[in-house]
Short mmCIF file of C-alpha atoms (C1' of nucleotides) in Angstrom, two decimals:
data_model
loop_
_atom_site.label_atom_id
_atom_site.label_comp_id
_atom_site.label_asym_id
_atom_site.label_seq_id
_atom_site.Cartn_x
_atom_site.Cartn_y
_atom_site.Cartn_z
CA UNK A 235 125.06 57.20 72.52
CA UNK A 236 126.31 55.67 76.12
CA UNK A 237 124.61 52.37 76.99
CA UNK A 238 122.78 53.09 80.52
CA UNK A 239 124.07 51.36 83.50
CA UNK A 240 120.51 49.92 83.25
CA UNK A 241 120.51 48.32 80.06
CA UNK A 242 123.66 46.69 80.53
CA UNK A 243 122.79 44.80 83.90
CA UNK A 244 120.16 43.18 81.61
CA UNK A 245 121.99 42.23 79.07
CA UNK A 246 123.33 38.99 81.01
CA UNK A 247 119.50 37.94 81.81
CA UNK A 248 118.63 38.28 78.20
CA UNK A 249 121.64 36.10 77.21
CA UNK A 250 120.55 33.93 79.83
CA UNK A 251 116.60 33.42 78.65
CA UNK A 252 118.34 33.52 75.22
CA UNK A 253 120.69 30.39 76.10
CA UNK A 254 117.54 28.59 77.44
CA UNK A 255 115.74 28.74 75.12
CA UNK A 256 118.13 27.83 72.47
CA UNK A 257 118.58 24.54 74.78
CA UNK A 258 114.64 24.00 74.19
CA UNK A 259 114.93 24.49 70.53
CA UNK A 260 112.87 27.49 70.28
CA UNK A 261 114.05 29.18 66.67
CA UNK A 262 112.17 32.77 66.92
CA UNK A 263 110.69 35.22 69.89
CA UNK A 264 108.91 38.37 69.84
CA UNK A 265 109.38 40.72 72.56
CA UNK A 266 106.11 39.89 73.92
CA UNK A 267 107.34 36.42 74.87
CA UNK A 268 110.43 37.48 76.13
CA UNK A 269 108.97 39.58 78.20
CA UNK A 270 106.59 37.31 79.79
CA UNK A 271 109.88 34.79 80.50
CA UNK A 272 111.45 37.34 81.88
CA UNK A 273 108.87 39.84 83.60
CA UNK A 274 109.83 42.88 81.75
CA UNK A 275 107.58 44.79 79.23
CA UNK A 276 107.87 44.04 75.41
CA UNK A 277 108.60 47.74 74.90
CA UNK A 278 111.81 48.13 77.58
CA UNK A 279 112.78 45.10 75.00
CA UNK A 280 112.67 46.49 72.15
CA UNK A 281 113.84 49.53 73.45
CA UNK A 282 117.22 47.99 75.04
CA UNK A 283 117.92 46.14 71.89
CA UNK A 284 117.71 48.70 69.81
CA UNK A 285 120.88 50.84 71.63
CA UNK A 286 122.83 47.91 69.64
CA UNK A 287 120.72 47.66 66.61
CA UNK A 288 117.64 46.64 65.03
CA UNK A 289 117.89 42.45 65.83
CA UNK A 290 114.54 42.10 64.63
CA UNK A 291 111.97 41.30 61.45
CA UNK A 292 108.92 43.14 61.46
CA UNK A 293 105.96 40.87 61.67
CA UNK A 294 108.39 37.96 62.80
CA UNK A 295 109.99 38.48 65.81
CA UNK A 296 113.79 37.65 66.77
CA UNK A 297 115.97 35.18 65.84
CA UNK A 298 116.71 33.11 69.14
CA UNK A 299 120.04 31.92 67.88
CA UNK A 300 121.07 35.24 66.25
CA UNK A 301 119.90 37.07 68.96
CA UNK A 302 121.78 35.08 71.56
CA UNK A 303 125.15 35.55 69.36
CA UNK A 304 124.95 39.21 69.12
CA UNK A 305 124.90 39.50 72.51
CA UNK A 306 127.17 37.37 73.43
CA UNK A 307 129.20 39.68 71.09
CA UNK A 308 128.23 42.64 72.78
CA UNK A 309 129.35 41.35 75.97
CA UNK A 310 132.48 40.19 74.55
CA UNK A 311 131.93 36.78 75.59
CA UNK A 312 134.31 34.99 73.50
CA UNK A 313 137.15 37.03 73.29
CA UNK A 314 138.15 36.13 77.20
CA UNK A 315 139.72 39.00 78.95
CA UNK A 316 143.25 37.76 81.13
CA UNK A 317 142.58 38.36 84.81
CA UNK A 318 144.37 37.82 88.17
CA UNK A 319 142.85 37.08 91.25
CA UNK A 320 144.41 38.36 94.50
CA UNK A 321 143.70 37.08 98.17
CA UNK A 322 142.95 33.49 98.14
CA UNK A 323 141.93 33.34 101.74
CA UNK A 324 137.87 31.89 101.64
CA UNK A 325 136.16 33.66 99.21
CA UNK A 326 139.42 34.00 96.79
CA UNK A 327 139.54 30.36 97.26
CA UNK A 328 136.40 29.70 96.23
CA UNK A 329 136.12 32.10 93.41
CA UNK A 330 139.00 30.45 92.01
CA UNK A 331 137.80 26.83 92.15
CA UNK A 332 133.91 27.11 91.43
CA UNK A 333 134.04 30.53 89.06
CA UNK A 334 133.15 29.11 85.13
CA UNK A 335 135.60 32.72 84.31
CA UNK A 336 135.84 31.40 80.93
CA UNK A 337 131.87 31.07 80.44
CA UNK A 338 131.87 34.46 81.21
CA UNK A 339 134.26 35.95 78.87
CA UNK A 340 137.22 35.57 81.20
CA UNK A 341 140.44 33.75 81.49
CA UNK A 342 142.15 33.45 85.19
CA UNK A 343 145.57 33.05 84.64
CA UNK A 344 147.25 34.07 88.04
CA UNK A 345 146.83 34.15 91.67
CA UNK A 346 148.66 36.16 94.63
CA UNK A 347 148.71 36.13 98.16
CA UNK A 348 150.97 37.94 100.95
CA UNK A 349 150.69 34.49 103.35
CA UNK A 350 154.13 32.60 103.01
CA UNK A 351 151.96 29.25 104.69
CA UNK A 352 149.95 29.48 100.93
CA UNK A 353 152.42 30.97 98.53
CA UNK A 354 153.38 27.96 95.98
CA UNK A 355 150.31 25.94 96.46
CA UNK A 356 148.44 25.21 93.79
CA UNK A 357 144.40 25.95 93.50
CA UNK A 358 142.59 25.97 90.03
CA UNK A 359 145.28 24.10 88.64
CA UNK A 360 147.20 27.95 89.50
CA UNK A 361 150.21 28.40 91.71
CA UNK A 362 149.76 30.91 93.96
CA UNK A 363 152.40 33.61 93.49
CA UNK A 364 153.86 36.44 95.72
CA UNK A 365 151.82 39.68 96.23
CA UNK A 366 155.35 41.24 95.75
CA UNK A 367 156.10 40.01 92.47
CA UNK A 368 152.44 41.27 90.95
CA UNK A 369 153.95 43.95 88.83
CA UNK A 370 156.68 42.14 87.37
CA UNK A 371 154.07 39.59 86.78
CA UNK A 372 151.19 42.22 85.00
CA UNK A 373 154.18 44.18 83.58
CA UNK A 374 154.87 40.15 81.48
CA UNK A 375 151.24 39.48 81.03
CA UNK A 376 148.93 42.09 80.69
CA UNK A 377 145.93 41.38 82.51
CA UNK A 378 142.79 43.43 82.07
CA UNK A 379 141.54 42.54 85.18
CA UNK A 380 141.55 41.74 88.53
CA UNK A 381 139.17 40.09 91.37
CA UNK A 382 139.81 41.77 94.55
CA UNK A 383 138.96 38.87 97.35
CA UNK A 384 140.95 41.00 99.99
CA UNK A 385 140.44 43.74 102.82
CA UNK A 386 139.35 47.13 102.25
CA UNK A 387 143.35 48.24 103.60
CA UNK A 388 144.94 46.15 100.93
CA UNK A 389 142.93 46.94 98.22
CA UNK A 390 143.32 50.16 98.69
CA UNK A 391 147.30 49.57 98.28
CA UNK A 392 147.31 47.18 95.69
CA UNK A 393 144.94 49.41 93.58
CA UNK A 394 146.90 51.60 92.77
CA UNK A 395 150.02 49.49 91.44
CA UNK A 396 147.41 47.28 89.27
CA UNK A 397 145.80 50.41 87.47
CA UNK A 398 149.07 51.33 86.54
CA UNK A 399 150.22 48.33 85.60
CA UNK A 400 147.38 48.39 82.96
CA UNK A 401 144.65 46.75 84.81
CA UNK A 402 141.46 48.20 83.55
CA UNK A 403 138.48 46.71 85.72
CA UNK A 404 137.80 45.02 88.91
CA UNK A 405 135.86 42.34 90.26
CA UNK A 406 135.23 44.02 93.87
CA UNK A 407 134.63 41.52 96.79
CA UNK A 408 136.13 44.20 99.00
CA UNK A 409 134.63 47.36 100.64
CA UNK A 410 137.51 49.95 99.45
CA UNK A 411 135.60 52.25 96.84
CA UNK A 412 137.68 52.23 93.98
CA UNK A 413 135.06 54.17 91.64
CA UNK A 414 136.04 57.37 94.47
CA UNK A 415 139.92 57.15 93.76
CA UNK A 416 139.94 56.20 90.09
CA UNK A 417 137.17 57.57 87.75
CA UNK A 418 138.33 55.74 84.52
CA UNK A 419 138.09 52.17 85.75
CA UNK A 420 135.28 50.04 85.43
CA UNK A 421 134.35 48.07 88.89
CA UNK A 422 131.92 45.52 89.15
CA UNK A 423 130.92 45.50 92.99
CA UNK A 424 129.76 42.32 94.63
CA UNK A 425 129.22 42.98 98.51
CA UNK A 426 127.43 40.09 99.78
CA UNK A 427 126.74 41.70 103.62
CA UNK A 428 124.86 44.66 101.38
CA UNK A 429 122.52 41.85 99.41
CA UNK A 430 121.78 40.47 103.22
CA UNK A 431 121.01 43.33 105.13
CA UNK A 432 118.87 44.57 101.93
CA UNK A 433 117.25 41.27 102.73
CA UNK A 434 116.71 41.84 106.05
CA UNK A 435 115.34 45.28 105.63
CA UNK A 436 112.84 43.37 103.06
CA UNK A 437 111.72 40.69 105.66
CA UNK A 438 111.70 42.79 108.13
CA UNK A 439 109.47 45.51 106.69
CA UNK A 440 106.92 42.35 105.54
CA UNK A 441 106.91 40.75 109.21
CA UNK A 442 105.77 43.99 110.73
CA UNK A 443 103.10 44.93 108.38
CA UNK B 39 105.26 55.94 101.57
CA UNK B 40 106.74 53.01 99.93
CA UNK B 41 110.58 53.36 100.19
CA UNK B 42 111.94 53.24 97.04
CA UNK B 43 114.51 50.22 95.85
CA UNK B 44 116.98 52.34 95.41
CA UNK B 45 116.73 53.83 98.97
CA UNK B 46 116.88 50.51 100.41
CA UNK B 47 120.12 49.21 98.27
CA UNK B 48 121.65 52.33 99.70
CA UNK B 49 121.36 51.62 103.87
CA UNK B 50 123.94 49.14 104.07
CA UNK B 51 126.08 51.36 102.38
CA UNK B 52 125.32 53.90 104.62
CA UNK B 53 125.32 51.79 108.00
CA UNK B 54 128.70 50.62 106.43
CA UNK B 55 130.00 53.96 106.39
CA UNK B 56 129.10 55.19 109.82
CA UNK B 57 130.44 52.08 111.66
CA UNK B 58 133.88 53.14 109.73
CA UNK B 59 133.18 56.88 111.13
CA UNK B 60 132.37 54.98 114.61
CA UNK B 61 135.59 53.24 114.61
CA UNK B 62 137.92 56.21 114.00
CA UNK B 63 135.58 57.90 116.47
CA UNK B 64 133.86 60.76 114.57
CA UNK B 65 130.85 62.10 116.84
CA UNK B 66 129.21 64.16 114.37
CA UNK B 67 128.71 63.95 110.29
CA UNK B 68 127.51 66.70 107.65
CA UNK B 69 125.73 65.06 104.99
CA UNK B 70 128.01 67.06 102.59
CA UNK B 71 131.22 65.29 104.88
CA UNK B 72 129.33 62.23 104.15
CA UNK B 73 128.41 62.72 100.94
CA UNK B 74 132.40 63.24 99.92
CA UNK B 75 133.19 59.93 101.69
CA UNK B 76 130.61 57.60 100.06
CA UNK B 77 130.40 59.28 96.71
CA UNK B 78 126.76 60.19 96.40
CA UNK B 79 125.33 64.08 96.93
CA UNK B 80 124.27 65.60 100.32
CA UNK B 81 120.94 66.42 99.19
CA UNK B 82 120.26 62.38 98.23
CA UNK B 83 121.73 61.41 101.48
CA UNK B 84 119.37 64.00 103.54
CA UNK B 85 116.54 62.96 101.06
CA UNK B 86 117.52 59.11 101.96
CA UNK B 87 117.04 59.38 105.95
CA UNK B 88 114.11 61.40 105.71
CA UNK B 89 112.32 58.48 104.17
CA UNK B 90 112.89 57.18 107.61
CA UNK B 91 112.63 60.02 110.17
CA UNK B 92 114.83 63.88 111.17
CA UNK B 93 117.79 62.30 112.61
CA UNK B 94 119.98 65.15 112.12
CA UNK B 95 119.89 68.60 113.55
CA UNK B 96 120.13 72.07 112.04
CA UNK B 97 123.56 74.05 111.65
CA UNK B 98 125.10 70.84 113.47
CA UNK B 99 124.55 67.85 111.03
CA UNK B 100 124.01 63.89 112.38
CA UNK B 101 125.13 62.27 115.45
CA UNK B 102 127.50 59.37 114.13
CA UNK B 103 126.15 56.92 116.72
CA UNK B 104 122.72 57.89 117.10
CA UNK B 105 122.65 57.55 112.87
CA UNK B 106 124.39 54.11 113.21
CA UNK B 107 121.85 52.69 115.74
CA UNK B 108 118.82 54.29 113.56
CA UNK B 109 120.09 52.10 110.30
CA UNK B 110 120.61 49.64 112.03
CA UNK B 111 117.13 49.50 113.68
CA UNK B 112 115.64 50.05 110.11
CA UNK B 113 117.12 47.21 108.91
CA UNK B 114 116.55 45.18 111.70
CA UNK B 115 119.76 44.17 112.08
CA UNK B 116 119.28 42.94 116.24
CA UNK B 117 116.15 41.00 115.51
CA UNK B 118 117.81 37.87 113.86
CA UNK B 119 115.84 36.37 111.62
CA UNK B 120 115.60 32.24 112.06
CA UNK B 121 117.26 31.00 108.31
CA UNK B 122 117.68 28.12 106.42
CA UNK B 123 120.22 26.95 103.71
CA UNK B 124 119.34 24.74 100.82
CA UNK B 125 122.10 22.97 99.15
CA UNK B 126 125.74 22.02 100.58
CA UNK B 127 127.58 21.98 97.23
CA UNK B 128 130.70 24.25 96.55
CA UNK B 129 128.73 27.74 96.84
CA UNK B 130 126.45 26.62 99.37
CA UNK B 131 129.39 25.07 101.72
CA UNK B 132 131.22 28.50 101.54
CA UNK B 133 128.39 30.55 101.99
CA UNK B 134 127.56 28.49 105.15
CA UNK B 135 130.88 28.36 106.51
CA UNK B 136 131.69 32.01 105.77
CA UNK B 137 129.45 34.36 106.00
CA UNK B 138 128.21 36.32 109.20
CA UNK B 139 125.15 35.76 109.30
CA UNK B 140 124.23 36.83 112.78
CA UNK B 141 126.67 40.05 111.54
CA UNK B 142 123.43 41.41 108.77
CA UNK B 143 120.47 39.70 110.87
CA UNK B 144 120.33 36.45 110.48
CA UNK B 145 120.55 33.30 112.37
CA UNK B 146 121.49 30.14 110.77
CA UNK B 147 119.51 27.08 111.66
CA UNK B 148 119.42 24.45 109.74
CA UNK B 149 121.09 23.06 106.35
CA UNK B 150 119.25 20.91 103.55
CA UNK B 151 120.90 18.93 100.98
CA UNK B 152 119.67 15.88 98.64
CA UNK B 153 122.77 14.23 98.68
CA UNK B 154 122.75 11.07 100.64
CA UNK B 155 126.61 11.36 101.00
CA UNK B 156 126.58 14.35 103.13
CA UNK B 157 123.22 13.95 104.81
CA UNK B 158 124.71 13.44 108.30
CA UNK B 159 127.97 15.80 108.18
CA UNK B 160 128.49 18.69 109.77
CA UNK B 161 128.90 22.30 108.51
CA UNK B 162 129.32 25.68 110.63
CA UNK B 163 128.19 23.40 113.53
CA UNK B 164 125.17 22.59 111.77
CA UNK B 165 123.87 19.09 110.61
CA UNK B 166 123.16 18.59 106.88
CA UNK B 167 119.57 17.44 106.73
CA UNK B 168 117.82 15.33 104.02
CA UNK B 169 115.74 17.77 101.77
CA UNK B 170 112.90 15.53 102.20
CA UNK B 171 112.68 16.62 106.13
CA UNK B 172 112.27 20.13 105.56
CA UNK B 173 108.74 20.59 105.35
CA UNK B 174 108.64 19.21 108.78
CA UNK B 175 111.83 21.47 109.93
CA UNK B 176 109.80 24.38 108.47
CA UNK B 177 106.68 23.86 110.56
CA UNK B 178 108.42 23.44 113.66
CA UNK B 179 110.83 25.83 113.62
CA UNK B 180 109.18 28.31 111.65
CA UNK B 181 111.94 29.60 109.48
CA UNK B 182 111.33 33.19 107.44
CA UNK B 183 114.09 33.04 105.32
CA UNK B 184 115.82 30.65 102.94
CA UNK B 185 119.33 31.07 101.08
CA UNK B 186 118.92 28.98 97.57
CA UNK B 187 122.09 27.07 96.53
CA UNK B 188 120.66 24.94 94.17
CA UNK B 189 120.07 24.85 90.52
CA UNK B 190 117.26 26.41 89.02
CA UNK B 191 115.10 22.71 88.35
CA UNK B 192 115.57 22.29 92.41
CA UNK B 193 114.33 25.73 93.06
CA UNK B 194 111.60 25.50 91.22
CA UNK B 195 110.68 22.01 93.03
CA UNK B 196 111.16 23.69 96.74
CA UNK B 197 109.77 27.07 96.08
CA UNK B 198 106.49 26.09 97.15
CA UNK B 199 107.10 23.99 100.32
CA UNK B 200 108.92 26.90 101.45
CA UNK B 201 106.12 29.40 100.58
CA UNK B 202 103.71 27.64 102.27
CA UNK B 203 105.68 26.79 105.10
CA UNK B 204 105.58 30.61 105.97
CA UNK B 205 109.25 31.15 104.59
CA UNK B 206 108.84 35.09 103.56
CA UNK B 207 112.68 36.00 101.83
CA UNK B 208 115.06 34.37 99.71
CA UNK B 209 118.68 34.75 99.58
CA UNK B 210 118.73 33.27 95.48
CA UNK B 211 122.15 31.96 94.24
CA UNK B 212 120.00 30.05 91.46
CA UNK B 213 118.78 30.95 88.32
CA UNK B 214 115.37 31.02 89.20
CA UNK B 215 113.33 33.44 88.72
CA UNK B 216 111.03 33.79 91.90
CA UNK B 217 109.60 36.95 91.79
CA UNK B 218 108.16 35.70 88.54
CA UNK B 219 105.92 33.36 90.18
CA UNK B 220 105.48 34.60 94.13
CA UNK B 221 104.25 37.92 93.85
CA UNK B 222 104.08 37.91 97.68
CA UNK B 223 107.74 37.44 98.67
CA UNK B 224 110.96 39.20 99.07
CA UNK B 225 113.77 38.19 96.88
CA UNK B 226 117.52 39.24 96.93
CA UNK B 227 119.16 37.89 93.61
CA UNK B 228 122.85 37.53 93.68
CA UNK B 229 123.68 36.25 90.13
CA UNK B 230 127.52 36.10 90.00
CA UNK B 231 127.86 35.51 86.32
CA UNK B 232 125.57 38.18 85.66
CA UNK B 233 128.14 40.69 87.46
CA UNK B 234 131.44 38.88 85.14
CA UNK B 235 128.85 39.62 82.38
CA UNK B 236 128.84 43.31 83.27
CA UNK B 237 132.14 43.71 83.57
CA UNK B 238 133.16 42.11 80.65
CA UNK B 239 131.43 44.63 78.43
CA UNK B 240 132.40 47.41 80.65
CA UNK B 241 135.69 46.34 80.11
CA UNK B 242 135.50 45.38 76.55
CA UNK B 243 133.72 48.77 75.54
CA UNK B 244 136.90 50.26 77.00
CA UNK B 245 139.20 48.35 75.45
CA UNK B 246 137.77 48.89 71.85
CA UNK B 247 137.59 52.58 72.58
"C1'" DT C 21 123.01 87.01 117.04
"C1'" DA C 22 125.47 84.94 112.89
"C1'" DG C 23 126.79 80.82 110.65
"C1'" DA C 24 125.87 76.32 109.51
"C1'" DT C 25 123.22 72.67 108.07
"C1'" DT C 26 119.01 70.39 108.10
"C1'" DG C 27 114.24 69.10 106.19
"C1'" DT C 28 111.44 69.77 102.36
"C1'" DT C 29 109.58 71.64 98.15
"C1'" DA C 30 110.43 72.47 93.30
"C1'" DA C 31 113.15 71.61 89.05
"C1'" DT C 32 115.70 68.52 86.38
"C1'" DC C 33 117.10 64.48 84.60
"C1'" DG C 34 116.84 59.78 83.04
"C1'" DA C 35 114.54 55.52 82.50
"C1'" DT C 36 110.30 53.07 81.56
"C1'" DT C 37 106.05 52.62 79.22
"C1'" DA C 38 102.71 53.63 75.61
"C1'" DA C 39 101.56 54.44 70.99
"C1'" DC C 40 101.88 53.93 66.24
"C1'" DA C 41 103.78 54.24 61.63
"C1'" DA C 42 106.86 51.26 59.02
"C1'" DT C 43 107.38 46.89 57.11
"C1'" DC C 44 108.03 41.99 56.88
"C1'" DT D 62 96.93 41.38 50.80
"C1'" DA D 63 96.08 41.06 55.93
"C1'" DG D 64 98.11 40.19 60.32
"C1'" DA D 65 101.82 40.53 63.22
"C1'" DT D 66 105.51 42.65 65.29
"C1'" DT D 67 109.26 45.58 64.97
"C1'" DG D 68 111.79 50.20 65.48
"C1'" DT D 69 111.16 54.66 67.12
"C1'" DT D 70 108.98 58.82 68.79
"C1'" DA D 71 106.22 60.82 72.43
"C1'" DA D 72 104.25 60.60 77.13
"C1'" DT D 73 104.72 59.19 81.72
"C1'" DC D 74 106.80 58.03 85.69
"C1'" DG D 75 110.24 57.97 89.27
"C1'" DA D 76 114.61 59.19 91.10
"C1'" DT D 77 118.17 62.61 91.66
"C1'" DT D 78 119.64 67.24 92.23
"C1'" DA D 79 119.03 72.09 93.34
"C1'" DA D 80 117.28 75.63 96.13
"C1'" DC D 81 115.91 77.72 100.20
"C1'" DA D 82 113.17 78.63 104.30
"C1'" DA D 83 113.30 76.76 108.93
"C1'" DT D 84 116.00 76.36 112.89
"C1'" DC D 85 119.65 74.81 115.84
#
DNA sequence: TAGATTGTTAATCGATTAACAATC
DNA sequence: TAGATTGTTAATCGATTAACAATC
């Protein structure tokens, strides 16, 4: 059976609590607890751990440690998955330098820009390389991924060369809609502006009450 | 009626897409025309703005502008609202120097950091102020939302100043889990490792296909 | 008027919650 | 064995989609 989109955006908050409370020594949790740490019910717990298999002891409870290393198995944590970033203007810049990729399963191993003033300097211990070279480059080294820190235009050209060069899912800082174009690729969409003006909606909504 | 989460997370998207139709100077939109462009169905987008009102018009569809200026008055995006940043380290730097605030509705007014070493400097024309001022800040300048780049011990620690201080919305870059504890407060997560955690089993369930 | 497209009600689908037998 | 807590099935809830009368 498919894993919901649902279940799967929880599964890095349960690895999360997990990790913590590892780090406190805590050796077993039922889902009661675990849901009171994390302000979900004890059923939706059992429930979402159970589309992987039965974690748990009757009676008992879970295994912190065991639980936290299936899931980080799940998630595929420790089998990092090569990726490129591309456009190290700002963000891309920032991304690079303060990202723990390899905490999350990842492994940056290239970056590319079309600005000659940046091409050759060195960020993340990285050179950045040529945005014309990139399919030479994923043609050599396979990546399975790629952070897009660039503007909706480019994406949208570069998209196209990376999914056939084998790229297989994004890291979206941009606003080009891959998911419309290309149905069997797996984006992971971070639009910042969206989070704010959600925000603002929020606030605004509470102020006028 | 409550508008539903889901609604909400959608109006950017929306207000996004009609300020693309604005540029390339469309004067009218079908839902179903809009519905191809964003990838969502007509009859969720027509559900979607009648949360807020009958914008459109039978046998005709929506006025492009007239839709744009609606979102944009629902999320209040001309009524900036007075902000706050907490923490000048890597994330908190960029996020200051980067994004638009007054862009989604916010006005940036003052920055907080712990650090004696950057107490005093100057980011996005904006002094860094000690964190021990900001209850002070808070009352006088009255301040309704707060962007959290700090670690999860720190935002634990400030939480409650802020609260009480008549701060209403968080931006949260930390780990904290505020929602938890403030039932009367609107949060906006954004938990970057959580999204690389996503990905990486969307892209490792793929892979092992 | 005829055609198009909305606003809205009803039907469907999926996700969350509740309940409880199984079992440690 | 008795108590606790899981795994799983059934019930509920909410969100999405379909349908269509209203109307421009």
């Amino acid at each position: 059976m498919e894993v919901s989109k649902s279940v799967i955006r929880r599964l890095p908050r349960y690895y999360r609590a997990l990790g913590d409370l590892l780090k406190k020594d805590y050796s077993k949790i039922s889902s009661k607890e675990l849901s009171n740490i994390m302000g979900l019910t004890a059923s939706q717990i059992r429930q979402d751990l159970n589309c992987f298999g039965g974690f748990g002891q009757q009676g008992y409870g879970y295994s912190v440690k065991e639980l936290y290393q299936e899931i980080g198995e799940i998630l595929g944590i420790n089998k990092p998955l090569k990726t490129i970033l591309i456009g190290t203007g700002n963000l891309g810049k920032t991304i690079a330098e303060h990202i723990e990729f390899s905490y999350n399963g990842f492994e940056l191993i290239g970056l590319f820009d079309n600005n000659d003033r940046v091409i050759g300097q060195k960020i993340a211990n990285l050179e950045i390389m040529d945005i014309n070279n990139i399919k030479k480059f994923c043609i050599e080294n396979k990546p399975s991924v790629a952070v897009l820190c660039i503007p909706k235009k480019a994406a949208e050209n570069i998209a196209p060369i990376l999914i056939n060069s084998g790229v297989k899912g994004f890291w979206n800082f941009s606003h080009y809609n891959l998911v419309l174009y290309y149905d069997d690729v797996i984006v992971e969409n971070v639009h910042l502006d969206d989070s704010l003006m959600a925000l603002a909606f929020g606030v605004n909504s509470k102020i006028n009450k």
